[in-house]
Structure formats: structure tokens, C-alpha cells
Amino acid sequence: MNVEKRGCLSTPVKHSLVLDGEKGELVKACGRVGKRNGVSATKTVEALRSHSEAERRRRERINAHLESLRGLVPNNEKMDKATLLAEVVSQIKQLRETASQASEGLHIPMDTDEVKVGRVENHSGDGSFLLMASLCCEHWPDLLSDVRQVMKSLPVQVVKSEVSTLGSRVKIAFLITSVEGDDGVVGLVRAALSDIVEKFSALAESAEQLFIPRKRQRVSCIDSSSNLFE
Amino acid sequence: MNVEKRGCLSTPVKHSLVLDGEKGELVKACGRVGKRNGVSATKTVEALRSHSEAERRRRERINAHLESLRGLVPNNEKMDKATLLAEVVSQIKQLRETASQASEGLHIPMDTDEVKVGRVENHSGDGSFLLMASLCCEHWPDLLSDVRQVMKSLPVQVVKSEVSTLGSRVKIAFLITSVEGDDGVVGLVRAALSDIVEKFSALAESAEQLFIPRKRQRVSCIDSSSNLFE
DNA sequence: ACTGACACGTGACGC
DNA sequence: TGCGTCACGTGTCAG
């Protein structure tokens, strides 16, 4: 067995004192007591009693949370403690997946940087092409200005834009048209947007590395960090 | 104690046999063995050993799920088993809330000005109140700056903000928290946001009245007018 | 009879 | 030191 072993298993048997019954009573002193059964015995049994009570409190706390978890999974009752936990972990994973899926269409920023550019179906066959572009990254003070400037420099026209924040993350989505129908413009937009998110990555790497070891907050979904309107 | 009690607590002490050591060895027979220590003893110790091994397997299963849960909460390591479970239940509740929230509010700007402020259910009972606020109005150049400034002056903290545009209309939605639980802050936020939309109405009334009779575009959902990044 | 699941008390370890 | 947390073995009940 390669796992670390703690607890009483690796030690020689003791079981000197046994506490039992509704009230703490010393029942057995099977091993060598060694010394007299005077005041030290009562002290020992009292310590033992408080110990077991503390342990019972801990168990009650854990089981209370476990029961409150039972109320959150679909098949709440009559479930193994282990399978309940398994159900909980799958529930969390599924919730995260659906949350991120909902954010696909709803533009909720995730915790990973990304740039996506794709062509939408031609909306009216008038030679112009419709593109859907989005970038997701950390927010920094001049992000919107930079984005504005970059988009102005591209041979596209922004039809609709939507910026949403979640904590310190920000996602900006565009609906843009381009008269140049080839795929070159797709790569162009993607490169420009990638430049922006990489610009921040490089900018952050220099300062972040000291006092923010690896915060990487997972999707805890509502947090109180900075946002666009700070 | 009114809870059902199971296990060895309510029974007189037994501890007839004790299994210990790396391999199962019978160490002590403290109580009355009663019968001979013949084949029945070896059978008993074998049963005891398989029992403890099964229990260890069960523990390992539970702890494995617990560890995989640790990987899903934000502060994964060095956390109490109980507080870990508490964190998990709050995580699930928050994920459900945000999931339901994401599905309901599409945040598409309408063509009528409006300000909505409402209280969301307490998200974790930690005294802070969660508010949902949104305003919808025409877009003008300094709208975002004004909103930013107003929100900064309020005794609230913006947790999430989302701005979407449709044509020349813009809708800005906030998820904000406030430590002051009374309804005063609701009115405060509503008044501040109403100030903003009225500010534009007054500003527009002076100039608009001549050359923009009644544009009133309906919800044609994707159009190519001005946007936030123009 | 046997297995799995639970609660309990207890030793070890950390602060 | 004492208090809290953990893993362990064990008694006990249900299927």
C-alpha cells in the first residue's frame, strides 16, 4: 500500500481506556495502566469524552452539509454517501458546461482567453459578408480604446457590438460586415484581436508574476473584482 | 439526544477481538472469549479483516470523490472537509442562480426608454444584497462615461455589467451588491439611472424635434446603425 | 451467511 | 497544553 498511512493502524495496540455508555463512564482498562488509577484516570476519561464529543460535532457538521447536498441533486433520498458525492461532482461539471454553453450565445466571459472569428451566412446576398467575432480576456483600462482603434483600422464595418464583464474578465463580441469576400479578412480580424489579448498577456506577465502566483479563479461566477464601470 | 442512535455506543462494551498490524493479526482478547480459541477464532479474525478492508475501500471511494470536488472549488487545497462541502453547496446554488439568470435576461434593447431595479434573492446569506438593475435608452457619446461615474458615486458594488446595442438603442444591465439591506438603495439606484435617461431625453428634445420626426425602428434585431465602437 | 453502509470512539498529528 | 481534524477499526443494521 503506497498511500500514506496515519491513525492507529501502524501502532501497537493500546486500547487502555474505553469510554462507553450514555454518559462517559470508564469501563475497561485492558492494557497495563501502569500507574495508579487516581486522579490521572479521571482526567484521562474526561479528555477522552470531550474528544469524542468534538468528533461527534464534526461528524454532525459534515453530515448536515451532506444532507443539504442531497436536497440539491435530483434523486435526493436513499442514496449512498459516495454515489451522492459522485452525483454532486457530475452535477457541478454539467452546470459549468451548460453555463459556458449559455455564454456561447449570451456572451458571458469565461476565465480563459480566446479569440473567435467566424463567418455567418450571407444575410441578403448583396455581396457583403457577415462575420461574427469575439474576444475574451482580462480587462485593463485602455482595452476599449484599443479595440475601437483596431477595429477602425480594419477594412470592416462594425454592425453590432456587445461587451459584457464578469468579475475582471471581459468579453467583446462584434457583428461585422466586409465587402471583401475572401477569407483573408477573417484571418485579419483574428490576428488583430489576438494581438490585443496577447498585448495584455505580455503586459500582465511582467507585473503579475510576483504578487499573484496563480489566482486563476475558476468559474465561481459571481465575484467582486473590477469591471468596466469601476 | 433525539436523533436515532446506531452503532456501538448504546451497547455494552465488547471489544472481544482486536485486529491490528500491517497484516491481520489477532492481538488481544480482552473480554471473555467464552469458547475455545480454536478454528472459530481464526474465522472471526478473517471476517474482521475483510470487514475493515471493505470499510477502507468505502472510505477511499468517498475521499476520492471529495478530492475531485476539491478540484472544482476555487480554493482547492488546504480546506476542511466540512467547509469544502459547504463551499460545494454554495457553488451549486450560485451556478443554478446564474444559469437561470442567464436564460431569462437576454438584454436586448427595446425602443422605449426604461429603468428597472429589482432585488434578487440573497445569494449566500452573508448580509449583502444582490440587485439587478438595467437601463435602456438612446446611445450618445458620453453615455458610458456618465454611467460609470454615476455607479461609482452610489453605495453599491457592480459585480457584473453587460451592455448591448441594437441600432441606436443601448441597454446596460448590472448585477450589483449592496451591504445596506434596506430598500433605500433600490430607490437610490433607480433615481440615479432615471437621471441618466432623462438627461438624454432633455438633451435630445432640444435638437431632435426638427429633423428626426419619428424614427421608431422596431425590433428588426440586426441592423447597421451606429454602435458603441463607432 | 455475507456484504455494504453508517455512526461511533480512539490514536496520531498539527496548531 | 488543549482543541480540531483525519483515518482507522469496530459494532450494528438492512438487503
Coordinates of C-alpha atoms (C1' of nucleotides) in Angstrom, one line a residue:
Chain A
M1 CA 0.0 0.0 0.0
N2 CA 1.7 3.1 -1.1
V3 CA -0.6 5.7 0.3
E4 CA 0.5 7.4 3.5
K5 CA -1.0 5.8 6.5
R6 CA -1.9 7.6 9.5
G7 CA -4.0 6.8 12.5
C8 CA -3.9 3.8 14.8
L9 CA -3.2 1.1 12.3
S10 CA 0.5 1.2 12.3
T11 CA 0.9 1.4 16.1
P12 CA 0.9 -1.4 18.6
V13 CA -2.4 -1.9 20.2
K14 CA -3.2 0.3 23.1
H15 CA -6.9 0.4 24.0
S16 CA -6.0 1.2 27.6
L17 CA -9.2 3.0 28.3
V18 CA -12.6 2.7 26.8
L19 CA -15.4 5.2 27.1
D20 CA -18.9 3.9 26.7
G21 CA -22.5 4.3 27.6
E22 CA -24.9 7.3 27.6
K23 CA -22.7 9.2 30.0
G24 CA -19.0 9.0 29.9
E25 CA -18.0 6.1 32.1
L26 CA -14.7 4.4 32.3
V27 CA -15.4 0.8 31.5
K28 CA -12.3 -1.1 30.9
A29 CA -8.6 -0.7 31.5
C30 CA -7.4 -3.7 29.5
G31 CA -3.8 -2.8 29.0
R32 CA -1.3 -2.0 31.6
V33 CA -2.5 1.0 33.4
G34 CA 1.0 1.2 34.9
K35 CA 0.3 3.9 37.4
R36 CA -2.4 4.2 40.0
N37 CA -6.0 4.7 39.0
G38 CA -6.1 8.0 40.8
V39 CA -6.8 11.5 39.5
S40 CA -5.0 10.8 36.3
A41 CA -7.6 8.3 35.3
T42 CA -10.5 10.8 35.7
K43 CA -8.5 13.4 33.8
T44 CA -7.9 10.9 31.0
V45 CA -11.5 9.9 30.8
E46 CA -12.6 13.5 30.7
A47 CA -10.3 14.3 27.9
L48 CA -11.5 11.3 26.1
R49 CA -15.1 12.3 26.5
S50 CA -14.5 15.9 25.2
H51 CA -12.6 14.4 22.3
S52 CA -15.3 12.1 21.3
E53 CA -17.8 14.9 21.6
A54 CA -15.8 17.1 19.4
E55 CA -15.6 14.3 16.9
R56 CA -19.3 13.8 17.0
R57 CA -19.8 17.5 16.4
R58 CA -17.5 17.3 13.4
R59 CA -19.5 14.4 12.0
E60 CA -22.7 16.2 12.5
R61 CA -21.4 19.2 10.6
I62 CA -20.3 17.1 7.7
N63 CA -23.5 15.2 7.6
A64 CA -25.5 18.3 7.7
H65 CA -23.7 19.6 4.6
L66 CA -24.1 16.2 3.0
E67 CA -27.9 16.4 3.7
S68 CA -28.1 19.8 2.2
L69 CA -26.3 18.5 -0.8
R70 CA -29.0 15.7 -1.0
G71 CA -31.5 18.5 -1.5
L72 CA -29.7 19.8 -4.5
V73 CA -29.3 16.6 -6.5
P74 CA -32.3 15.3 -8.5
N75 CA -32.7 12.0 -6.7
N76 CA -32.4 13.3 -3.3
E77 CA -33.1 10.4 -1.0
K78 CA -31.9 6.9 -0.5
M79 CA -28.6 7.4 -2.0
D80 CA -25.2 6.2 -1.0
K81 CA -22.9 8.8 0.5
A82 CA -20.3 8.0 -2.1
T83 CA -22.7 8.0 -5.0
L84 CA -24.2 11.2 -3.7
L85 CA -20.8 12.8 -3.9
A86 CA -20.3 11.4 -7.4
E87 CA -23.6 12.8 -8.4
V88 CA -22.7 16.2 -7.0
V89 CA -19.4 16.3 -8.9
S90 CA -21.2 15.4 -12.1
Q91 CA -23.8 18.0 -11.4
I92 CA -21.2 20.7 -11.0
K93 CA -19.5 19.7 -14.1
Q94 CA -22.7 19.7 -16.0
L95 CA -23.8 23.0 -14.6
R96 CA -20.5 24.5 -15.6
E97 CA -20.8 23.1 -19.1
T98 CA -24.3 24.5 -19.5
A99 CA -23.2 27.8 -18.1
S100 CA -20.4 28.0 -20.6
Q101 CA -22.7 26.9 -23.3
A102 CA -25.2 29.5 -22.4
S103 CA -22.4 32.0 -22.5
E104 CA -21.7 31.0 -26.1
G105 CA -24.8 32.8 -27.2
L106 CA -25.1 35.2 -24.4
H107 CA -21.5 36.4 -24.3
I108 CA -20.6 35.7 -20.7
P109 CA -16.8 35.9 -20.3
M110 CA -15.0 32.8 -19.4
D111 CA -11.8 32.5 -17.5
T112 CA -9.7 31.5 -20.4
D113 CA -8.6 33.9 -23.1
E114 CA -10.0 33.3 -26.5
V115 CA -10.5 34.9 -29.9
K116 CA -13.1 33.6 -32.2
V117 CA -13.9 34.7 -35.7
G118 CA -16.4 33.0 -38.0
R119 CA -18.4 33.7 -41.0
V120 CA -22.2 33.9 -40.7
E121 CA -24.5 33.0 -43.5
N122 CA -24.9 35.8 -46.1
H123 CA -27.8 37.7 -44.8
S124 CA -29.1 39.2 -48.0
G125 CA -26.9 38.2 -50.9
D126 CA -25.7 41.7 -51.6
G127 CA -22.1 40.9 -52.0
S128 CA -21.2 41.9 -48.4
F129 CA -20.1 39.2 -46.0
L130 CA -21.2 39.0 -42.4
L131 CA -18.7 38.0 -39.7
M132 CA -19.0 37.2 -36.1
A133 CA -16.0 38.0 -34.0
S134 CA -15.4 37.9 -30.3
L135 CA -12.5 38.2 -27.8
C136 CA -12.3 37.3 -24.2
C137 CA -9.6 38.4 -21.9
E138 CA -8.8 40.3 -18.7
H139 CA -9.9 43.9 -18.5
W140 CA -7.5 46.7 -18.4
P141 CA -8.0 50.5 -18.5
D142 CA -7.5 51.2 -22.2
L143 CA -8.9 47.9 -23.5
L144 CA -12.0 49.5 -25.1
S145 CA -10.0 52.3 -26.7
D146 CA -7.5 49.8 -28.1
V147 CA -10.3 47.7 -29.5
R148 CA -12.0 50.7 -31.0
Q149 CA -8.8 51.8 -32.7
V150 CA -8.0 48.4 -34.0
M151 CA -11.5 47.8 -35.4
K152 CA -11.3 51.2 -37.1
S153 CA -8.1 50.3 -38.8
L154 CA -9.5 47.1 -40.3
P155 CA -11.4 47.0 -43.7
V156 CA -14.6 46.1 -42.0
Q157 CA -17.7 47.8 -40.6
V158 CA -18.9 47.0 -37.2
V159 CA -22.7 46.5 -37.3
K160 CA -23.3 45.5 -33.7
S161 CA -21.1 45.3 -30.7
E162 CA -21.7 43.9 -27.2
V163 CA -19.4 44.0 -24.3
S164 CA -20.0 42.1 -21.1
T165 CA -18.0 41.7 -18.0
L166 CA -17.8 39.1 -15.3
G167 CA -15.5 40.0 -12.5
S168 CA -12.3 41.1 -14.0
R169 CA -13.0 39.2 -17.2
V170 CA -14.5 40.9 -20.2
K171 CA -15.9 39.6 -23.5
I172 CA -16.4 41.7 -26.5
A173 CA -18.5 40.4 -29.4
F174 CA -18.9 42.0 -32.8
L175 CA -21.1 41.6 -35.8
I176 CA -19.2 43.0 -38.7
T177 CA -19.6 43.2 -42.4
S178 CA -16.9 43.2 -45.0
V179 CA -17.1 43.9 -48.7
E180 CA -14.0 41.8 -49.4
G181 CA -15.4 38.4 -49.5
D182 CA -12.3 36.3 -49.4
D183 CA -11.2 34.6 -46.2
G184 CA -8.3 37.0 -45.8
V185 CA -10.4 39.3 -43.8
V186 CA -11.2 36.6 -41.3
G187 CA -7.6 36.0 -40.6
L188 CA -7.0 39.7 -40.5
V189 CA -9.6 40.2 -37.8
R190 CA -8.4 37.2 -35.9
A191 CA -4.9 38.4 -36.0
A192 CA -5.9 41.9 -34.8
L193 CA -7.9 40.6 -32.0
S194 CA -5.2 38.1 -31.0
D195 CA -2.8 41.0 -30.9
I196 CA -5.0 42.7 -28.3
V197 CA -5.3 39.7 -26.0
E198 CA -1.6 38.9 -26.3
K199 CA -0.8 42.5 -25.6
F200 CA -2.4 42.2 -22.3
S201 CA -0.9 38.8 -21.6
A202 CA 2.6 40.3 -22.2
L203 CA 1.6 43.3 -20.2
A204 CA 0.4 41.3 -17.3
E205 CA 3.2 38.7 -17.2
S206 CA 5.7 41.4 -16.3
A207 CA 3.9 42.6 -13.2
E208 CA 1.6 39.7 -12.2
Q209 CA 4.3 37.2 -11.7
L210 CA 5.3 38.5 -8.2
F211 CA 2.2 39.1 -6.1
I212 CA -0.4 37.0 -7.9
P213 CA 1.1 33.5 -8.0
R214 CA -1.7 31.7 -9.8
K215 CA -5.0 33.2 -8.9
R216 CA -6.8 31.7 -11.9
Q217 CA -10.1 31.9 -10.3
R218 CA -12.3 29.2 -11.6
V219 CA -15.8 29.9 -12.8
S220 CA -17.0 30.9 -9.4
C221 CA -19.2 33.0 -11.5
I222 CA -20.1 36.0 -9.3
D223 CA -17.2 37.7 -7.8
S224 CA -16.4 41.2 -6.8
S225 CA -13.5 42.3 -8.7
S226 CA -13.1 45.3 -11.0
N227 CA -15.3 45.7 -14.0
L228 CA -15.8 48.1 -16.9
F229 CA -17.6 50.5 -14.8
E230 CA -15.2 50.9 -11.9
Chain B
M1 CA -30.5 13.3 22.2
N2 CA -33.4 12.8 20.0
V3 CA -31.6 11.5 16.9
E4 CA -31.6 7.9 16.2
K5 CA -28.5 6.3 17.5
R6 CA -26.9 3.4 15.9
G7 CA -23.6 1.8 16.2
C8 CA -21.7 0.6 19.2
L9 CA -22.4 3.5 21.5
S10 CA -25.6 2.2 23.1
T11 CA -24.4 -1.3 23.6
P12 CA -22.3 -2.6 26.5
V13 CA -18.7 -2.8 25.7
K14 CA -17.4 -5.7 23.7
H15 CA -14.0 -5.3 22.2
S16 CA -13.6 -9.0 22.3
L17 CA -11.1 -9.1 19.4
V18 CA -8.8 -6.6 18.1
L19 CA -7.2 -6.6 14.7
D20 CA -4.0 -4.7 14.2
G21 CA -0.8 -4.5 12.4
E22 CA 0.2 -4.5 8.8
K23 CA -1.3 -7.9 8.3
G24 CA -4.3 -9.1 10.1
E25 CA -3.1 -10.5 13.4
L26 CA -5.2 -11.2 16.4
V27 CA -3.7 -9.3 19.2
K28 CA -5.9 -9.2 22.2
A29 CA -8.9 -10.9 23.5
C30 CA -9.7 -8.8 26.4
G31 CA -13.2 -9.8 27.1
R32 CA -14.5 -13.2 27.9
V33 CA -13.7 -15.3 24.9
G34 CA -16.1 -17.8 26.3
K35 CA -15.3 -20.6 23.8
R36 CA -12.1 -22.2 22.9
N37 CA -9.6 -20.2 20.8
G38 CA -9.7 -22.8 18.1
V39 CA -10.9 -22.5 14.5
S40 CA -13.7 -20.1 15.4
A41 CA -11.1 -17.5 16.4
T42 CA -9.3 -17.7 13.0
K43 CA -12.6 -17.4 11.3
T44 CA -13.6 -14.4 13.3
V45 CA -10.3 -12.6 12.7
E46 CA -10.6 -13.3 9.0
A47 CA -14.1 -11.9 8.9
L48 CA -12.9 -8.9 10.9
R49 CA -10.1 -8.3 8.4
S50 CA -12.3 -8.4 5.4
H51 CA -14.7 -6.1 7.2
S52 CA -12.1 -3.5 7.9
E53 CA -10.8 -3.8 4.3
A54 CA -14.2 -3.2 2.9
E55 CA -14.6 -0.2 5.1
R56 CA -11.3 1.1 4.0
R57 CA -12.4 0.7 0.4
R58 CA -15.6 2.7 1.1
R59 CA -13.5 5.5 2.8
E60 CA -11.2 5.6 -0.2
R61 CA -14.2 5.9 -2.6
I62 CA -15.7 8.7 -0.6
N63 CA -12.4 10.6 -0.2
A64 CA -11.7 10.2 -3.9
H65 CA -14.9 12.0 -4.7
L66 CA -14.1 14.5 -2.1
E67 CA -10.8 15.2 -3.7
S68 CA -12.3 15.5 -7.1
L69 CA -14.6 18.1 -5.5
R70 CA -11.6 19.9 -4.3
G71 CA -10.6 20.4 -7.9
L72 CA -13.8 22.1 -8.6
V73 CA -14.0 24.7 -5.9
P74 CA -11.9 27.9 -6.2
N75 CA -9.7 27.4 -3.2
N76 CA -9.0 23.8 -3.8
E77 CA -6.3 22.9 -1.2
K78 CA -5.9 23.1 2.5
M79 CA -9.6 23.2 3.3
D80 CA -11.6 21.5 5.9
K81 CA -13.7 18.6 4.8
A82 CA -16.8 20.3 6.2
T83 CA -16.0 23.7 4.8
L84 CA -15.3 22.1 1.5
L85 CA -18.7 20.6 1.4
A86 CA -20.2 24.0 2.4
E87 CA -18.3 25.6 -0.4
V88 CA -19.6 23.0 -2.8
V89 CA -23.2 23.6 -1.8
S90 CA -22.9 27.3 -2.2
Q91 CA -21.2 26.8 -5.5
I92 CA -24.1 24.7 -6.8
K93 CA -26.6 27.2 -5.6
Q94 CA -24.7 30.0 -7.3
L95 CA -24.4 28.1 -10.5
R96 CA -28.1 27.4 -10.5
E97 CA -28.8 31.0 -10.0
T98 CA -26.6 32.2 -12.7
A99 CA -27.9 29.6 -15.0
S100 CA -31.5 30.6 -14.5
Q101 CA -30.5 34.2 -14.8
A102 CA -28.6 33.7 -18.0
S103 CA -31.7 32.1 -19.6
E104 CA -34.1 34.8 -18.6
G105 CA -32.4 38.1 -19.3
L106 CA -31.5 38.4 -23.0
H107 CA -30.8 42.1 -22.6
I108 CA -32.0 43.2 -26.0
P109 CA -32.6 46.9 -26.1
M110 CA -36.2 47.9 -26.7
D111 CA -37.3 51.1 -28.4
T112 CA -38.8 52.5 -25.2
D113 CA -36.7 54.1 -22.5
E114 CA -36.9 52.2 -19.3
V115 CA -35.1 51.8 -15.9
K116 CA -35.6 48.6 -13.9
V117 CA -34.2 47.9 -10.5
G118 CA -35.1 44.8 -8.5
R119 CA -33.8 42.7 -5.8
V120 CA -32.6 39.2 -6.5
E121 CA -32.8 36.5 -3.8
N122 CA -30.0 36.6 -1.3
H123 CA -27.3 34.5 -2.9
S124 CA -25.4 33.3 0.2
G125 CA -27.0 34.9 3.2
D126 CA -23.9 36.9 4.1
G127 CA -25.7 40.1 4.7
S128 CA -25.0 41.5 1.3
F129 CA -27.9 42.1 -1.0
L130 CA -28.0 41.3 -4.7
L131 CA -29.7 43.8 -7.0
M132 CA -30.4 43.6 -10.7
A133 CA -30.5 46.9 -12.5
S134 CA -30.9 47.9 -16.1
L135 CA -31.5 51.0 -18.2
C136 CA -32.4 51.3 -21.8
C137 CA -32.1 54.5 -23.8
E138 CA -30.6 56.1 -26.9
H139 CA -26.9 56.0 -27.2
W140 CA -24.9 59.2 -27.1
P141 CA -21.2 59.7 -27.0
D142 CA -20.6 60.1 -23.3
L143 CA -23.2 57.7 -22.1
L144 CA -20.8 55.1 -20.8
S145 CA -18.7 57.6 -19.0
D146 CA -21.8 59.1 -17.3
V147 CA -23.0 55.7 -16.2
R148 CA -19.6 54.7 -14.9
Q149 CA -19.4 57.9 -12.9
V150 CA -22.9 57.6 -11.5
M151 CA -22.3 54.0 -10.5
K152 CA -19.1 55.0 -8.8
S153 CA -21.0 57.5 -6.7
L154 CA -23.5 55.1 -5.4
P155 CA -23.0 53.0 -2.3
V156 CA -23.0 49.8 -4.3
Q157 CA -20.5 47.5 -5.9
V158 CA -21.0 46.4 -9.5
V159 CA -20.5 42.7 -9.8
K160 CA -21.4 42.2 -13.4
S161 CA -22.2 44.6 -16.2
E162 CA -23.4 43.9 -19.7
V163 CA -24.1 46.4 -22.4
S164 CA -25.8 45.5 -25.6
T165 CA -26.8 47.6 -28.6
L166 CA -29.5 47.4 -31.2
G167 CA -29.3 50.1 -33.7
S168 CA -29.0 53.3 -31.9
R169 CA -30.6 51.9 -28.8
V170 CA -28.4 50.7 -25.9
K171 CA -29.3 48.6 -22.9
I172 CA -27.0 48.4 -19.9
A173 CA -27.6 45.8 -17.3
F174 CA -25.9 45.5 -13.9
L175 CA -25.7 42.9 -11.2
I176 CA -24.8 44.8 -8.1
T177 CA -24.4 44.1 -4.4
S178 CA -25.1 46.4 -1.5
V179 CA -24.3 46.0 2.1
E180 CA -27.1 48.3 3.1
G181 CA -30.1 45.9 3.1
D182 CA -32.9 48.4 3.2
D183 CA -34.9 49.3 0.2
G184 CA -33.5 52.8 0.1
V185 CA -30.6 51.7 -2.1
V186 CA -33.1 50.3 -4.6
G187 CA -34.7 53.8 -4.9
L188 CA -31.3 55.3 -5.0
V189 CA -30.1 53.3 -7.9
R190 CA -33.4 53.8 -9.8
A191 CA -33.2 57.5 -9.3
A192 CA -29.6 57.7 -10.5
L193 CA -30.4 55.6 -13.6
S194 CA -33.5 57.6 -14.3
D195 CA -31.4 60.7 -14.1
I196 CA -29.3 59.4 -16.9
V197 CA -32.0 58.5 -19.3
E198 CA -33.8 61.8 -18.6
K199 CA -30.6 63.7 -19.1
F200 CA -30.5 62.4 -22.7
S201 CA -34.2 63.0 -23.2
A202 CA -33.8 66.6 -22.3
L203 CA -30.7 66.9 -24.3
A204 CA -32.3 65.3 -27.4
E205 CA -35.6 67.2 -27.1
S206 CA -33.9 70.5 -28.0
A207 CA -32.3 69.3 -31.2
E208 CA -34.2 66.2 -32.3
Q209 CA -37.5 67.8 -32.7
L210 CA -36.9 69.1 -36.2
F211 CA -35.2 66.6 -38.5
I212 CA -35.9 63.3 -36.8
P213 CA -39.7 63.1 -36.9
R214 CA -40.3 59.6 -35.5
K215 CA -37.7 57.0 -36.5
R216 CA -39.0 54.4 -34.2
Q217 CA -37.3 51.4 -35.6
R218 CA -38.9 48.2 -34.5
V219 CA -37.1 45.1 -33.3
S220 CA -35.5 44.2 -36.6
C221 CA -32.8 42.8 -34.5
I222 CA -29.7 43.2 -36.6
D223 CA -29.3 46.4 -38.3
S224 CA -26.4 48.6 -39.4
S225 CA -26.5 51.8 -37.5
S226 CA -24.1 53.3 -35.1
N227 CA -22.7 51.3 -32.2
L228 CA -20.6 51.7 -29.2
F229 CA -17.4 51.5 -31.1
E230 CA -18.0 54.0 -33.7
Chain C
dA1 C1' -24.4 -16.1 6.0
dC2 C1' -22.5 -12.5 3.7
dT3 C1' -21.9 -7.9 2.1
dG4 C1' -22.3 -2.9 2.1
dA5 C1' -23.3 1.3 4.5
dC6 C1' -23.4 4.1 8.7
dA7 C1' -22.0 6.0 13.4
dC8 C1' -19.1 5.6 16.9
dG9 C1' -14.8 6.0 19.8
dT10 C1' -10.0 6.4 19.5
dG11 C1' -4.9 7.3 18.3
dA12 C1' -2.0 10.4 15.6
dC13 C1' -0.9 14.8 14.0
dG14 C1' -1.0 19.9 13.7
dC15 C1' -1.7 24.3 15.6
Chain D
dT1 C1' -1.0 22.4 26.6
dG2 C1' -5.7 21.7 24.7
dC3 C1' -8.6 21.7 20.6
dG4 C1' -9.7 20.4 15.9
dT5 C1' -9.2 17.3 12.0
dC6 C1' -8.3 12.9 9.9
dA7 C1' -8.1 7.7 9.2
dC8 C1' -8.8 3.7 11.3
dG9 C1' -11.2 -0.5 13.2
dT10 C1' -15.4 -2.0 15.0
dG11 C1' -20.5 -2.8 16.3
dT12 C1' -24.8 -2.9 14.1
dC13 C1' -28.4 -2.9 10.9
dA14 C1' -30.5 -3.9 6.2
dG15 C1' -30.9 -6.4 1.9

